[in-house]
Short mmCIF file of C-alpha atoms in Angstrom, two decimals:
data_model
loop_
_atom_site.label_atom_id
_atom_site.label_comp_id
_atom_site.label_asym_id
_atom_site.label_seq_id
_atom_site.Cartn_x
_atom_site.Cartn_y
_atom_site.Cartn_z
CA MET T 68 -115.80 32.82 23.43
CA THR T 69 -112.61 32.32 25.43
CA PHE T 70 -111.41 35.43 27.25
CA GLU T 71 -108.04 36.55 25.91
CA GLY T 72 -107.86 40.03 27.43
CA PHE T 73 -109.03 43.42 26.24
CA PRO T 74 -107.25 44.38 23.01
CA VAL T 75 -105.45 47.69 22.71
CA ALA T 76 -108.28 48.73 20.41
CA ALA T 77 -110.65 48.78 23.39
CA LEU T 78 -108.59 51.39 25.25
CA ASP T 79 -108.03 53.37 22.06
CA PHE T 80 -111.77 53.32 21.38
CA TYR T 81 -112.52 55.01 24.70
CA ASP T 82 -109.62 57.41 24.30
CA ASP T 83 -111.14 58.58 21.03
CA LEU T 84 -114.69 58.58 22.43
CA GLU T 85 -113.65 61.00 25.16
CA VAL T 86 -112.60 63.41 22.42
CA ASP T 87 -115.58 62.84 20.09
CA ASN T 88 -118.58 61.65 22.09
CA THR T 89 -121.08 61.84 19.25
CA LYS T 90 -123.53 59.55 17.52
CA SER T 91 -121.59 59.86 14.26
CA PHE T 92 -118.37 58.65 15.91
CA TRP T 93 -120.21 55.82 17.64
CA GLU T 94 -121.90 54.61 14.48
CA ALA T 95 -118.60 54.71 12.58
CA HIS T 96 -116.83 52.67 15.29
CA LYS T 97 -119.65 50.49 16.60
CA ALA T 98 -117.95 47.34 15.31
CA VAL T 99 -114.87 48.17 17.39
CA TYR T 100 -117.04 48.50 20.49
CA THR T 101 -118.83 45.22 19.78
CA GLU T 102 -115.72 43.19 19.01
CA SER T 103 -113.06 44.76 21.23
CA VAL T 104 -115.05 45.95 24.25
CA LYS T 105 -118.38 44.20 24.71
CA ALA T 106 -117.43 40.72 23.50
CA PRO T 107 -114.34 40.43 25.75
CA MET T 108 -116.30 41.79 28.75
CA VAL T 109 -119.02 39.19 28.22
CA ALA T 110 -116.37 36.47 27.88
CA LEU T 111 -114.66 37.65 31.09
CA THR T 112 -117.84 37.74 33.16
CA ASP T 113 -119.05 34.43 31.72
CA ALA T 114 -115.79 32.82 32.85
CA LEU T 115 -116.36 34.16 36.38
CA ALA T 116 -120.06 33.39 36.60
CA GLN T 117 -119.81 29.87 37.99
CA GLU T 118 -118.00 31.13 41.09
CA PHE T 119 -119.49 34.60 41.55
CA GLY T 120 -122.79 34.65 39.70
CA ASP T 121 -124.11 36.19 36.52
CA ALA T 122 -123.00 39.72 35.72
CA LYS T 123 -124.90 42.67 34.38
CA VAL T 124 -122.90 44.15 31.52
CA PHE T 125 -124.02 47.76 31.48
CA ARG T 126 -125.45 49.47 28.42
CA PRO T 127 -123.11 51.94 26.71
CA TYR T 128 -125.70 54.70 26.57
CA ARG T 129 -125.93 57.45 29.19
CA ASP T 130 -129.23 58.54 30.73
CA VAL T 131 -129.10 62.24 29.94
CA ARG T 132 -132.69 63.16 30.82
CA PHE T 133 -131.74 65.07 33.97
CA ALA T 134 -128.02 65.55 33.34
CA LYS T 135 -126.24 68.78 32.47
CA ASP T 136 -123.75 66.71 30.46
CA LYS T 137 -125.68 65.62 27.37
CA THR T 138 -122.95 63.48 25.80
CA PRO T 139 -124.75 60.30 24.75
CA TYR T 140 -122.23 57.54 25.53
CA LYS T 141 -120.44 56.29 28.63
CA THR T 142 -116.67 56.55 28.43
CA HIS T 143 -116.18 53.18 30.09
CA GLN T 144 -117.64 49.68 29.96
CA GLY T 145 -118.54 48.25 33.33
CA ALA T 146 -119.97 44.95 34.53
CA PHE T 147 -121.42 44.18 37.96
CA VAL T 148 -122.27 41.00 39.85
CA GLY T 149 -124.80 41.84 42.54
CA VAL T 150 -125.32 39.83 45.73
CA ALA T 151 -127.49 42.41 47.56
CA ALA T 152 -128.89 45.86 46.84
CA ALA T 153 -126.11 47.95 45.22
CA THR T 154 -123.59 45.45 46.63
CA GLY T 155 -121.27 43.12 44.78
CA TRP T 156 -118.24 42.93 42.46
CA TYR T 157 -117.27 45.24 39.62
CA VAL T 158 -114.91 45.30 36.63
CA GLU T 159 -114.38 48.10 34.14
CA VAL T 160 -112.42 48.92 31.00
CA ALA T 161 -111.88 52.51 29.88
CA ALA T 162 -109.25 54.79 28.36
CA PRO T 163 -107.14 54.65 31.59
CA GLY T 164 -107.16 50.85 31.43
CA VAL T 165 -108.80 48.21 33.61
CA ARG T 166 -109.92 48.42 37.21
CA VAL T 167 -111.74 46.04 39.53
CA GLY T 168 -113.54 46.42 42.81
CA GLY T 169 -116.27 45.42 45.17
CA GLY T 170 -118.46 46.73 47.95
CA ILE T 171 -121.57 48.91 48.18
CA TYR T 172 -121.96 51.85 45.80
CA GLU T 173 -125.25 53.32 47.07
CA ALA T 174 -127.04 53.22 50.41
CA GLY T 175 -129.88 55.25 51.76
CA GLY T 176 -132.70 55.08 54.28
CA PRO T 177 -132.96 51.77 56.15
CA ARG T 178 -129.93 50.24 54.40
CA LEU T 179 -127.66 53.13 55.37
CA ALA T 180 -128.97 52.98 58.93
CA ALA T 181 -128.27 49.24 59.05
CA LEU T 182 -124.79 49.75 57.60
CA ARG T 183 -123.93 52.31 60.26
CA GLU T 184 -125.39 50.18 63.02
CA ALA T 185 -123.12 47.29 62.00
CA MET T 186 -120.13 49.66 61.81
CA ALA T 187 -120.88 51.00 65.27
CA GLU T 188 -121.40 47.60 66.91
CA GLU T 189 -118.19 46.53 68.64
CA LYS T 190 -117.74 43.05 67.19
CA SER T 191 -118.96 43.59 63.63
CA GLY T 192 -117.33 47.03 63.41
CA LYS T 193 -113.93 45.62 64.30
CA VAL T 194 -114.41 42.86 61.73
CA LEU T 195 -115.00 45.46 59.02
CA GLN T 196 -111.94 47.44 60.14
CA ARG T 197 -109.83 44.31 59.84
CA ILE T 198 -111.26 43.51 56.39
CA LEU T 199 -110.48 47.01 55.11
CA ARG T 200 -107.01 47.00 56.64
CA ASP T 201 -106.25 43.67 54.95
CA LEU T 202 -107.45 45.02 51.60
CA GLU T 203 -105.25 48.10 51.89
CA ARG T 204 -102.27 45.95 52.76
CA GLY T 205 -103.07 43.88 49.68
CA GLY T 206 -102.89 46.89 47.39
CA PHE T 207 -106.54 47.92 47.23
CA GLU T 208 -107.71 51.49 47.66
CA VAL T 209 -110.57 51.80 50.14
CA SER T 210 -112.87 54.62 49.09
CA GLY T 211 -116.47 55.74 49.08
CA GLU T 212 -118.83 58.66 49.58
CA ARG T 213 -118.12 60.24 52.95
CA LEU T 214 -119.86 62.76 55.17
CA LYS T 215 -117.86 65.82 56.21
CA THR T 216 -119.63 65.90 59.58
CA VAL T 217 -120.56 63.34 62.25
CA PRO T 218 -123.66 61.34 61.28
CA ARG T 219 -126.72 62.18 63.29
CA GLY T 220 -127.14 60.11 66.41
CA TYR T 221 -123.46 59.17 66.81
CA ASP T 222 -120.84 60.52 69.20
CA LYS T 223 -117.95 62.33 67.54
CA GLU T 224 -115.68 60.43 69.96
CA HIS T 225 -116.83 57.03 68.71
CA PRO T 226 -113.73 54.86 68.07
CA ARG T 227 -114.90 54.19 64.49
CA ILE T 228 -116.26 57.64 63.71
CA GLU T 229 -114.30 57.92 60.44
CA LEU T 230 -115.84 54.64 59.33
CA LEU T 231 -119.29 55.82 60.37
CA LYS T 232 -118.94 58.86 58.11
CA MET T 233 -118.82 56.57 55.07
CA LYS T 234 -122.08 56.28 53.11
CA THR T 235 -120.58 53.83 50.62
CA VAL T 236 -117.65 51.44 51.01
CA LEU T 237 -115.56 50.24 48.08
CA GLY T 238 -112.34 48.33 47.64
CA MET T 239 -110.81 49.20 44.27
CA ARG T 240 -107.68 48.25 42.33
CA SER T 241 -106.51 49.78 39.05
CA TYR T 242 -104.41 47.84 36.56
CA GLY T 243 -104.10 50.69 34.09
CA PHE T 244 -102.08 49.75 31.02
CA GLU T 245 -100.34 46.70 32.50
CA PRO T 246 -99.45 44.35 29.60
CA PHE T 247 -101.47 41.48 31.08
CA VAL T 248 -104.78 43.36 30.62
CA HIS T 249 -104.43 42.42 26.95
CA THR T 250 -104.06 38.71 27.75
CA GLY T 251 -105.98 35.90 29.38
CA GLU T 252 -103.98 36.48 32.56
CA LEU T 253 -106.40 39.26 33.40
CA LEU T 254 -109.08 36.66 34.11
CA ASP T 255 -106.93 35.14 36.86
CA ARG T 256 -106.20 38.58 38.29
CA VAL T 257 -109.87 39.56 38.44
CA ARG T 258 -110.84 36.22 39.92
CA GLU T 259 -108.21 36.53 42.66
CA ASP T 260 -109.18 40.14 43.39
CA TRP T 261 -112.86 39.26 43.67
CA ARG T 262 -111.99 36.43 46.03
CA ARG T 263 -110.02 38.84 48.20
CA LEU T 264 -112.97 41.23 48.14
CA ARG T 265 -115.43 38.51 49.14
CA PRO T 266 -115.16 39.21 52.91
CA LEU T 267 -116.08 42.87 52.30
CA VAL T 268 -118.94 42.04 49.96
CA SER T 269 -120.28 39.38 52.35
CA TRP T 270 -119.99 41.66 55.39
CA ILE T 271 -121.92 44.45 53.65
CA ALA T 272 -124.58 42.10 52.26
CA GLU T 273 -125.23 40.68 55.71
CA ALA T 274 -125.18 44.09 57.41
CA THR T 275 -127.57 45.80 54.97
CA THR T 276 -130.17 43.06 54.50
CA VAL T 277 -133.23 44.73 56.02
#
């Protein structure tokens, strides 16, 4: 299947699902999900696979075993290309439109320690600062889970203390309802964004390989 964008029906589907997140709604509109959401996402990630690798297109069902929110379905469709633990590229379609990103979305234990060590080290830390600055200048939002206090073992006067407070590091861009999300042009946009995110993804993968 050639990727030709996400149809308006995909965004409308999630808009309606946010209002009626029930099995009866899902069963009545499953064909819309299959044809307008899942099929285009598979086509998009297949078109990117040769350059970036195979993607995991996430299941639409929520794991509600330990969640207070028992609604059964995710209100977005995401896909992820991993290059290291919890590290890689991401694309998503939902009611607010399309967004893309890359980085590390979860780090703990030895990986978090290794991430902070690379942030603290003079040479590699400055490289990461430059990568993030370039992404922000290019229109990406740099975000992630962040400590409110100084991480244990680090001086609050460290020149990269704000960076060291980050437990995850993501570069994200939202395309919302831009007309091109409904056309094949979106493929070129995602490909270019992922290329621009490659330095961040590569830096994190190297820093957290323990």
